[in-house]
Amino acid sequence: MYKVQFLPDVQKDILKVKIKIPFPLTAPDYSTDLESQLRSSLFSGYEVLQRPDKNVQVRVSITLLTVNELNIKDQALSITAYFSVSWKDSRLMWVTNSNYSNVMFLFSSETYVWRPALIIDNAVDDLMVISDRNIPIRITSLGLLHWNPAGVYTVECNSDITYYPLDIQTCTLSLSSWGYTSNEISLVYDTDYGPGIDIDSYSENGEWDLVSSYAESNVESKTRGSQTFSNVKFSIVLRRKPLFHLLNTIFPVALMAFLSAMVFKLPPDSGEKIGFSLTVLLAYAVYLTLISDNIPSTSVTVCYLSIYLAMILTFGSISVICTILVLNFHHRSNETEPIPRWLQMFVFCVVAKVVCWKGHCCCRKRSVGPLSESTEAQATPIKHINIEGNENVNTVAKISKENDDDFDEIDDVTWQDIAGILDKFFFFVFMVSIGLSTIIIFSLLMNNYLEAY
């Protein structure tokens, strides 16, 4: 056998030869040049006006920052919020290209990337497509795009004034597609934010409490002409904080209501009855004007507080008439103008018993005490007629005596007595009427307010 012998120089060259072993390829580290290459690759031939798919599903949610104002008079709600809009564009996906696996996100704007055209179709100030070229659009490696337009949005809010000022209002922000029909864009609310409204960053309003919020989608599509457009509605339920209106509206109104009845406690000779009743009446008229300025001019719903004020205003007007009647009776004289018999009977037998004037009450019988000596003397001639029926005879005598006393009292009634009886009667009637009205109206208001808890 032959042995191969290498020369010393050849052996050195063989030792210098490096054996190359293949290793797995690793992605390049992130750099601006790498991102520029990726952008050139993705946006080469990209058409901004072309939809990513035949029907693009756009997920929408809203983050509520604060409620600026809910104007009941103008029926408008102003909020500060931003939308979270996301959709998929497979043309901008690079997850399968391992060379760019270290590039996690790209950022672009609506100038270079297709985005859905959205409008708030119940906006009050202006009706325009939501657009802001300064807001970056985040693009992930999976081809998902996230866009967050923000702003102050003023929308229409149909107010229910039935329970004002302890009212609860439900306002809706309606978002729909513009230009693209429901066959081209489908709006759905993003379930990652619960009911579609994120309130984690919400700041409390000084006048309204946020009770609840919810979103509705695919309930009904907006129809414009012969086309239908996808629509999503975001609703918030607001309850008015009661402290301000309790101190400045409800308490003064209820207090002045009872002042309308207090006019009948003033003596007729004081000369202040008419002035007092007119002052209360004018105060109520002013309050009705102030509250009417804050309530929308609508006939769809009627405010209970307005009904209550109208009732008290009516009671105040009637109290002026009743006060004039009382003063008219008080300043008459029996000598110059005798009291009609029917008026005496009505006031003494009906009105006096309602107000318990001098012990004449309709709810109890007049007590009959033991007969006096004069009574026994007057009843003695009657006793000999029927000795065996002493008890019946005595009863007849008592009743006769009482009737005689009643007629004597009726005959002794003066115009001043009638005025005093009517004063007590009107005070009783007005206090009961105003009290019942106040309890009923404010019970309805409080019941609706507490139901929201």
Short mmCIF file of C-alpha atoms in Angstrom, two decimals:
data_model
loop_
_atom_site.label_atom_id
_atom_site.label_comp_id
_atom_site.label_asym_id
_atom_site.label_seq_id
_atom_site.Cartn_x
_atom_site.Cartn_y
_atom_site.Cartn_z
CA MET A 1 0.00 0.00 0.00
CA TYR A 2 1.04 3.50 -0.67
CA LYS A 3 0.99 6.15 1.96
CA VAL A 4 0.11 9.64 0.96
CA GLN A 5 2.54 12.04 2.41
CA PHE A 6 1.99 15.75 2.26
CA LEU A 7 4.69 18.20 2.15
CA PRO A 8 5.02 20.38 5.24
CA ASP A 9 3.73 23.44 3.41
CA VAL A 10 0.63 21.63 2.15
CA GLN A 11 -0.16 20.39 5.65
CA LYS A 12 -0.12 23.95 6.91
CA ASP A 13 -2.57 25.00 4.20
CA ILE A 14 -4.95 22.19 5.09
CA LEU A 15 -4.95 23.24 8.74
CA LYS A 16 -5.81 26.76 7.69
CA VAL A 17 -8.97 25.61 5.88
CA LYS A 18 -12.11 26.47 7.85
CA ILE A 19 -15.02 24.10 7.71
CA LYS A 20 -18.29 26.11 7.37
CA ILE A 21 -21.29 24.67 9.26
CA PRO A 22 -24.71 26.09 8.32
CA PHE A 23 -26.59 27.94 11.22
CA PRO A 24 -30.24 29.19 11.29
CA LEU A 25 -30.73 32.71 9.94
CA THR A 26 -31.62 35.43 12.53
CA ALA A 27 -33.79 38.51 11.82
CA PRO A 28 -31.97 41.79 11.65
CA ASP A 29 -32.29 44.06 14.63
CA TYR A 30 -34.62 47.00 14.44
CA SER A 31 -33.28 50.07 12.76
CA THR A 32 -34.68 53.02 10.89
CA ASP A 33 -33.26 51.64 7.67
CA LEU A 34 -35.05 48.35 8.27
CA GLU A 35 -38.34 50.16 8.87
CA SER A 36 -37.80 52.25 5.76
CA GLN A 37 -37.30 49.06 3.75
CA LEU A 38 -40.52 47.64 5.19
CA ARG A 39 -42.44 50.80 4.36
CA SER A 40 -41.14 50.76 0.81
CA SER A 41 -42.17 47.12 0.50
CA LEU A 42 -45.68 47.61 1.95
CA PHE A 43 -46.65 50.90 0.35
CA SER A 44 -45.27 50.08 -3.09
CA GLY A 45 -48.36 50.05 -5.27
CA TYR A 46 -50.68 50.70 -2.26
CA GLU A 47 -53.90 52.47 -3.31
CA VAL A 48 -55.29 54.76 -0.56
CA LEU A 49 -58.81 54.97 -1.99
CA GLN A 50 -59.17 51.22 -2.38
CA ARG A 51 -60.93 49.23 0.36
CA PRO A 52 -58.96 46.38 1.92
CA ASP A 53 -61.78 43.92 1.31
CA LYS A 54 -65.21 43.63 -0.28
CA ASN A 55 -66.86 44.14 3.12
CA VAL A 56 -64.67 45.69 5.79
CA GLN A 57 -65.67 45.11 9.41
CA VAL A 58 -64.87 48.19 11.44
CA ARG A 59 -64.82 47.82 15.23
CA VAL A 60 -65.71 51.00 17.10
CA SER A 61 -65.72 52.00 20.75
CA ILE A 62 -65.73 55.34 22.54
CA THR A 63 -63.86 56.54 25.61
CA LEU A 64 -65.85 59.15 27.51
CA LEU A 65 -63.68 61.77 29.19
CA THR A 66 -66.28 64.19 30.53
CA VAL A 67 -69.76 65.61 30.05
CA ASN A 68 -69.32 69.30 29.35
CA GLU A 69 -72.96 70.40 29.32
CA LEU A 70 -76.46 69.07 28.89
CA ASN A 71 -78.61 72.00 27.83
CA ILE A 72 -82.25 71.14 28.47
CA LYS A 73 -83.46 74.33 26.83
CA ASP A 74 -81.59 73.72 23.57
CA GLN A 75 -81.81 69.91 23.91
CA ALA A 76 -78.11 69.45 23.18
CA LEU A 77 -75.38 67.38 24.85
CA SER A 78 -71.71 68.34 24.70
CA ILE A 79 -69.10 65.70 25.60
CA THR A 80 -65.34 65.30 25.33
CA ALA A 81 -64.38 61.85 24.07
CA TYR A 82 -62.28 59.91 21.63
CA PHE A 83 -63.12 56.98 19.39
CA SER A 84 -61.17 53.74 19.09
CA VAL A 85 -61.56 52.53 15.51
CA SER A 86 -59.88 49.36 14.24
CA TRP A 87 -60.02 47.36 11.03
CA LYS A 88 -57.87 44.87 9.11
CA ASP A 89 -55.92 45.60 5.94
CA SER A 90 -54.17 42.47 4.65
CA ARG A 91 -52.08 44.59 2.28
CA LEU A 92 -50.20 45.97 5.28
CA MET A 93 -49.37 42.61 6.91
CA TRP A 94 -45.72 41.48 7.28
CA VAL A 95 -45.97 38.80 9.96
CA THR A 96 -44.99 36.11 7.43
CA ASN A 97 -41.80 37.91 6.44
CA SER A 98 -39.16 36.93 8.98
CA ASN A 99 -36.79 39.66 7.85
CA TYR A 100 -39.02 42.25 9.54
CA SER A 101 -40.12 40.31 12.61
CA ASN A 102 -38.38 42.82 14.89
CA VAL A 103 -40.49 45.65 13.54
CA MET A 104 -43.55 45.41 15.78
CA PHE A 105 -45.48 48.51 14.69
CA LEU A 106 -45.64 51.06 11.95
CA PHE A 107 -47.26 54.47 12.17
CA SER A 108 -48.88 56.34 9.34
CA SER A 109 -51.65 58.86 8.74
CA GLU A 110 -54.88 58.98 6.81
CA THR A 111 -52.97 60.61 3.95
CA TYR A 112 -51.21 57.35 3.09
CA VAL A 113 -53.55 54.69 4.56
CA TRP A 114 -57.15 53.89 3.73
CA ARG A 115 -59.55 54.59 6.59
CA PRO A 116 -63.35 54.40 6.88
CA ALA A 117 -65.32 57.62 6.41
CA LEU A 118 -67.41 58.11 9.57
CA ILE A 119 -69.80 60.87 10.62
CA ILE A 120 -71.86 61.71 13.70
CA ASP A 121 -75.25 61.99 12.06
CA ASN A 122 -77.03 63.63 15.02
CA ALA A 123 -74.42 66.37 15.48
CA VAL A 124 -75.70 69.86 16.24
CA ASP A 125 -72.79 72.13 15.32
CA ASP A 126 -71.70 70.61 12.01
CA LEU A 127 -72.15 67.44 9.97
CA MET A 128 -68.80 66.39 8.57
CA VAL A 129 -66.58 63.34 8.21
CA ILE A 130 -64.37 62.72 11.23
CA SER A 131 -60.87 63.58 10.05
CA ASP A 132 -57.54 64.63 11.55
CA ARG A 133 -54.31 64.14 9.64
CA ASN A 134 -52.25 64.79 12.75
CA ILE A 135 -53.54 61.65 14.49
CA PRO A 136 -51.23 58.68 13.74
CA ILE A 137 -52.68 55.34 12.74
CA ARG A 138 -50.98 52.36 14.39
CA ILE A 139 -50.34 49.38 12.09
CA THR A 140 -49.48 45.96 13.56
CA SER A 141 -47.66 43.09 11.85
CA LEU A 142 -50.98 41.25 11.52
CA GLY A 143 -52.36 44.03 9.36
CA LEU A 144 -54.60 45.52 12.08
CA LEU A 145 -54.98 49.29 12.06
CA HIS A 146 -55.94 51.33 15.13
CA TRP A 147 -57.14 54.92 14.87
CA ASN A 148 -58.16 57.21 17.77
CA PRO A 149 -59.79 60.46 16.65
CA ALA A 150 -60.72 62.77 19.56
CA GLY A 151 -62.76 65.92 19.97
CA VAL A 152 -65.60 67.79 21.63
CA TYR A 153 -68.86 66.47 20.21
CA THR A 154 -72.19 68.27 20.51
CA VAL A 155 -75.15 66.06 19.66
CA GLU A 156 -78.90 66.33 19.81
CA CYS A 157 -80.52 65.02 22.99
CA ASN A 158 -84.30 64.75 23.16
CA SER A 159 -84.98 65.74 26.75
CA ASP A 160 -87.80 64.36 28.86
CA ILE A 161 -88.84 67.22 31.16
CA THR A 162 -91.64 65.37 32.97
CA TYR A 163 -89.70 65.05 36.22
CA TYR A 164 -87.67 68.27 36.04
CA PRO A 165 -85.69 69.23 38.15
CA LEU A 166 -85.16 65.65 39.43
CA ASP A 167 -85.01 64.34 35.90
CA ILE A 168 -83.06 61.53 34.24
CA GLN A 169 -81.98 62.02 30.63
CA THR A 170 -80.83 59.46 28.08
CA CYS A 171 -78.70 60.91 25.28
CA THR A 172 -77.39 59.09 22.22
CA LEU A 173 -74.40 59.65 19.96
CA SER A 174 -75.09 58.09 16.56
CA LEU A 175 -72.08 57.11 14.44
CA SER A 176 -72.56 55.90 10.87
CA SER A 177 -70.51 55.36 7.73
CA TRP A 178 -70.43 57.97 5.01
CA GLY A 179 -69.98 57.18 1.34
CA TYR A 180 -69.62 53.44 1.95
CA THR A 181 -72.89 51.50 2.16
CA SER A 182 -73.63 48.71 4.62
CA ASN A 183 -72.53 46.18 1.97
CA GLU A 184 -69.09 47.76 1.92
CA ILE A 185 -68.51 48.69 5.58
CA SER A 186 -70.02 47.03 8.67
CA LEU A 187 -69.77 48.94 11.94
CA VAL A 188 -69.77 46.91 15.16
CA TYR A 189 -68.87 48.05 18.67
CA ASP A 190 -65.67 46.72 20.17
CA THR A 191 -66.45 44.21 22.93
CA ASP A 192 -62.97 44.68 24.39
CA TYR A 193 -64.36 47.78 26.11
CA GLY A 194 -67.30 46.07 27.77
CA PRO A 195 -70.53 47.58 26.53
CA GLY A 196 -68.73 49.67 23.92
CA ILE A 197 -68.19 52.74 26.12
CA ASP A 198 -65.05 53.07 28.24
CA ILE A 199 -65.58 55.25 31.32
CA ASP A 200 -62.34 54.46 33.18
CA SER A 201 -61.04 57.96 32.38
CA TYR A 202 -64.34 59.73 33.03
CA SER A 203 -64.33 62.95 35.08
CA GLU A 204 -67.44 63.85 37.08
CA ASN A 205 -69.68 66.68 36.00
CA GLY A 206 -70.87 69.23 38.57
CA GLU A 207 -74.50 69.09 37.48
CA TRP A 208 -75.02 65.54 36.21
CA ASP A 209 -74.25 62.04 37.48
CA LEU A 210 -73.42 59.32 34.98
CA VAL A 211 -75.85 56.50 35.78
CA SER A 212 -75.05 54.02 33.00
CA SER A 213 -73.83 53.72 29.42
CA TYR A 214 -74.34 51.20 26.66
CA ALA A 215 -73.89 50.72 22.92
CA GLU A 216 -76.16 49.40 20.18
CA SER A 217 -75.12 48.16 16.77
CA ASN A 218 -76.89 46.60 13.81
CA VAL A 219 -80.22 47.65 15.29
CA GLU A 220 -81.19 49.51 12.16
CA SER A 221 -79.23 50.96 9.28
CA LYS A 222 -79.43 54.57 8.28
CA THR A 223 -81.20 55.07 4.98
CA ARG A 224 -80.18 57.95 2.75
CA GLY A 225 -82.00 57.92 -0.53
CA SER A 226 -82.01 54.37 -1.83
CA GLN A 227 -78.87 53.29 0.07
CA THR A 228 -78.44 51.97 3.61
CA PHE A 229 -75.43 52.73 5.77
CA SER A 230 -74.15 50.91 8.83
CA ASN A 231 -74.78 52.60 12.15
CA VAL A 232 -73.66 52.32 15.80
CA LYS A 233 -75.30 54.17 18.70
CA PHE A 234 -73.67 55.03 22.01
CA SER A 235 -76.08 56.01 24.78
CA ILE A 236 -75.40 57.52 28.20
CA VAL A 237 -77.90 57.93 31.02
CA LEU A 238 -77.49 61.07 33.13
CA ARG A 239 -79.24 62.02 36.37
CA ARG A 240 -79.35 65.61 37.57
CA LYS A 241 -77.74 66.27 40.94
CA PRO A 242 -80.56 67.47 43.21
CA LEU A 243 -78.89 69.66 45.84
CA PHE A 244 -78.84 72.91 43.87
CA HIS A 245 -82.45 72.61 42.74
CA LEU A 246 -83.66 71.45 46.15
CA LEU A 247 -82.31 74.63 47.71
CA ASN A 248 -83.14 77.05 44.90
CA THR A 249 -86.31 75.69 43.32
CA ILE A 250 -88.23 73.03 45.23
CA PHE A 251 -87.88 74.43 48.76
CA PRO A 252 -88.88 78.05 47.88
CA VAL A 253 -91.76 76.82 45.73
CA ALA A 254 -93.17 74.60 48.48
CA LEU A 255 -92.66 77.32 51.10
CA MET A 256 -94.49 79.97 49.08
CA ALA A 257 -97.28 77.50 48.38
CA PHE A 258 -98.18 77.36 52.05
CA LEU A 259 -97.86 81.14 52.34
CA SER A 260 -100.90 81.42 50.05
CA ALA A 261 -103.03 79.91 52.82
CA MET A 262 -101.51 82.00 55.62
CA VAL A 263 -103.30 85.10 54.35
CA PHE A 264 -106.46 83.84 56.08
CA LYS A 265 -104.68 83.98 59.44
CA LEU A 266 -104.18 87.72 59.19
CA PRO A 267 -106.82 89.78 61.04
CA PRO A 268 -109.11 91.68 58.65
CA ASP A 269 -108.52 94.91 60.58
CA SER A 270 -104.75 94.75 59.97
CA GLY A 271 -105.13 96.05 56.42
CA GLU A 272 -102.44 93.68 55.11
CA LYS A 273 -104.51 90.80 53.76
CA ILE A 274 -104.80 92.01 50.17
CA GLY A 275 -101.18 93.17 50.00
CA PHE A 276 -99.92 89.88 51.39
CA SER A 277 -101.97 87.71 49.00
CA LEU A 278 -100.97 89.78 45.95
CA THR A 279 -97.28 89.63 46.92
CA VAL A 280 -97.36 85.83 47.13
CA LEU A 281 -99.23 85.68 43.83
CA LEU A 282 -96.66 87.86 42.06
CA ALA A 283 -93.77 85.86 43.54
CA TYR A 284 -95.24 82.70 42.10
CA ALA A 285 -95.72 84.33 38.73
CA VAL A 286 -92.00 85.29 38.73
CA TYR A 287 -90.95 81.75 39.68
CA LEU A 288 -93.10 80.28 36.94
CA THR A 289 -91.38 82.59 34.43
CA LEU A 290 -87.88 81.65 35.63
CA ILE A 291 -88.55 77.92 35.44
CA SER A 292 -90.22 78.24 32.05
CA ASP A 293 -87.02 79.84 30.71
CA ASN A 294 -85.09 76.63 31.53
CA ILE A 295 -87.66 74.21 30.11
CA PRO A 296 -87.80 73.52 26.36
CA SER A 297 -90.87 74.75 24.53
CA THR A 298 -92.38 71.38 23.74
CA SER A 299 -95.84 69.90 24.02
CA VAL A 300 -94.68 66.29 23.89
CA THR A 301 -94.18 66.05 27.66
CA VAL A 302 -95.42 68.28 30.45
CA CYS A 303 -93.32 69.13 33.48
CA TYR A 304 -94.90 68.15 36.80
CA LEU A 305 -93.30 71.17 38.43
CA SER A 306 -94.99 73.46 35.89
CA ILE A 307 -98.32 71.80 36.67
CA TYR A 308 -97.68 72.31 40.38
CA LEU A 309 -96.78 75.97 39.89
CA ALA A 310 -99.89 76.49 37.77
CA MET A 311 -102.03 74.90 40.49
CA ILE A 312 -100.49 77.06 43.22
CA LEU A 313 -100.89 80.11 40.99
CA THR A 314 -104.57 79.22 40.66
CA PHE A 315 -104.86 78.79 44.43
CA GLY A 316 -103.20 82.18 44.88
CA SER A 317 -105.65 83.83 42.50
CA ILE A 318 -108.60 82.21 44.26
CA SER A 319 -107.19 83.27 47.66
CA VAL A 320 -107.23 86.92 46.50
CA ILE A 321 -110.91 86.57 45.58
CA CYS A 322 -111.68 84.86 48.89
CA THR A 323 -109.80 87.55 50.81
CA ILE A 324 -111.82 90.27 49.07
CA LEU A 325 -115.01 88.39 50.01
CA VAL A 326 -113.94 88.09 53.65
CA LEU A 327 -113.04 91.78 53.87
CA ASN A 328 -116.33 92.72 52.23
CA PHE A 329 -118.30 90.76 54.85
CA HIS A 330 -116.15 92.02 57.72
CA HIS A 331 -116.77 95.70 57.01
CA ARG A 332 -120.56 95.40 56.75
CA SER A 333 -122.98 96.29 59.52
CA ASN A 334 -126.08 94.36 60.64
CA GLU A 335 -128.05 97.56 61.12
CA THR A 336 -127.51 98.90 57.62
CA GLU A 337 -127.51 95.57 55.79
CA PRO A 338 -129.19 92.57 57.49
CA ILE A 339 -127.68 89.14 56.88
CA PRO A 340 -129.76 87.00 54.50
CA ARG A 341 -131.35 84.01 56.18
CA TRP A 342 -129.92 81.52 53.68
CA LEU A 343 -126.41 82.85 54.30
CA GLN A 344 -126.87 82.52 58.05
CA MET A 345 -128.09 78.94 57.74
CA PHE A 346 -125.34 77.93 55.29
CA VAL A 347 -122.48 79.48 57.26
CA PHE A 348 -123.72 78.37 60.65
CA CYS A 349 -124.97 74.87 59.80
CA VAL A 350 -122.35 73.84 57.25
CA VAL A 351 -119.21 75.97 57.31
CA ALA A 352 -119.10 76.45 61.08
CA LYS A 353 -119.25 72.70 61.66
CA VAL A 354 -116.32 72.10 59.29
CA VAL A 355 -114.07 74.53 61.18
CA CYS A 356 -115.53 73.69 64.63
CA TRP A 357 -116.59 77.26 65.33
CA LYS A 358 -117.50 77.68 69.02
CA GLY A 359 -117.81 73.93 69.54
CA HIS A 360 -119.98 73.23 66.46
CA CYS A 361 -118.12 70.28 64.91
CA CYS A 362 -119.37 67.88 62.27
CA CYS A 363 -117.26 65.06 63.66
CA ARG A 364 -118.79 65.01 67.13
CA LYS A 365 -122.10 65.59 68.84
CA ARG A 366 -122.65 68.48 71.16
CA SER A 367 -122.54 67.31 74.77
CA VAL A 368 -125.67 67.76 76.83
CA GLY A 369 -125.03 68.49 80.47
CA PRO A 370 -127.41 68.05 83.42
CA LEU A 371 -130.47 70.20 83.34
CA SER A 372 -130.29 73.39 85.29
CA GLU A 373 -132.93 74.56 87.69
CA SER A 374 -134.49 76.76 85.07
CA THR A 375 -134.57 73.83 82.66
CA GLU A 376 -136.29 71.68 85.24
CA ALA A 377 -138.74 74.47 85.95
CA GLN A 378 -139.54 74.81 82.28
CA ALA A 379 -139.84 71.05 81.89
CA THR A 380 -142.13 70.63 84.96
CA PRO A 381 -145.40 71.54 83.19
CA ILE A 382 -144.67 68.85 80.64
CA LYS A 383 -144.11 66.10 83.20
CA HIS A 384 -147.74 65.94 84.42
CA ILE A 385 -148.92 64.99 80.95
CA ASN A 386 -147.37 61.57 81.13
CA ILE A 387 -145.86 60.59 84.43
CA GLU A 388 -144.86 57.12 83.24
CA GLY A 389 -142.74 58.51 80.30
CA ASN A 390 -140.56 60.87 82.25
CA GLU A 391 -137.42 59.97 80.32
CA ASN A 392 -139.00 60.56 76.88
CA VAL A 393 -140.49 63.84 78.00
CA ASN A 394 -137.18 65.05 79.37
CA THR A 395 -135.43 64.12 76.08
CA VAL A 396 -137.98 66.07 74.05
CA ALA A 397 -137.51 69.02 76.34
CA LYS A 398 -133.74 68.90 75.94
CA ILE A 399 -133.91 68.73 72.14
CA SER A 400 -136.36 71.60 72.07
CA LYS A 401 -134.09 73.63 74.26
CA GLU A 402 -131.05 72.88 72.07
CA ASN A 403 -132.89 73.86 68.91
CA ASP A 404 -133.98 77.06 70.51
CA ASP A 405 -130.36 77.76 71.50
CA ASP A 406 -129.18 77.08 67.93
CA PHE A 407 -131.66 79.46 66.42
CA ASP A 408 -130.75 82.05 69.01
CA GLU A 409 -127.09 81.69 68.00
CA ILE A 410 -127.98 82.00 64.30
CA ASP A 411 -129.94 85.14 64.99
CA ASP A 412 -127.04 86.57 66.98
CA VAL A 413 -124.50 86.00 64.16
CA THR A 414 -122.95 89.19 62.81
CA TRP A 415 -121.14 89.97 59.58
CA GLN A 416 -117.87 89.87 61.50
CA ASP A 417 -118.69 86.35 62.73
CA ILE A 418 -119.37 85.21 59.18
CA ALA A 419 -116.07 86.73 58.03
CA GLY A 420 -114.22 84.92 60.84
CA ILE A 421 -115.90 81.61 60.03
CA LEU A 422 -115.06 81.97 56.34
CA ASP A 423 -111.45 82.85 57.20
CA LYS A 424 -111.08 79.61 59.14
CA PHE A 425 -112.87 77.62 56.44
CA PHE A 426 -110.72 78.99 53.60
CA PHE A 427 -107.54 78.41 55.63
CA PHE A 428 -108.53 74.79 56.21
CA VAL A 429 -109.47 74.16 52.56
CA PHE A 430 -106.36 75.83 51.14
CA MET A 431 -103.98 74.08 53.55
CA VAL A 432 -105.44 70.67 52.75
CA SER A 433 -105.45 71.30 48.98
CA ILE A 434 -101.92 72.69 48.87
CA GLY A 435 -100.61 69.99 51.20
CA LEU A 436 -102.07 67.16 49.13
CA SER A 437 -100.85 68.73 45.88
CA THR A 438 -97.34 69.17 47.27
CA ILE A 439 -97.14 65.61 48.59
CA ILE A 440 -98.42 64.07 45.35
CA ILE A 441 -96.20 66.09 43.00
CA PHE A 442 -92.98 65.70 44.95
CA SER A 443 -93.67 62.01 45.61
CA LEU A 444 -93.80 61.48 41.85
CA LEU A 445 -90.53 63.39 41.41
CA MET A 446 -88.70 61.53 44.18
CA ASN A 447 -90.01 58.14 43.08
CA ASN A 448 -88.60 58.61 39.58
CA TYR A 449 -85.30 59.89 40.99
CA LEU A 450 -84.83 56.95 43.35
CA GLU A 451 -85.65 54.39 40.67
CA ALA A 452 -82.36 55.23 38.95
CA TYR A 453 -80.31 53.88 41.88
#
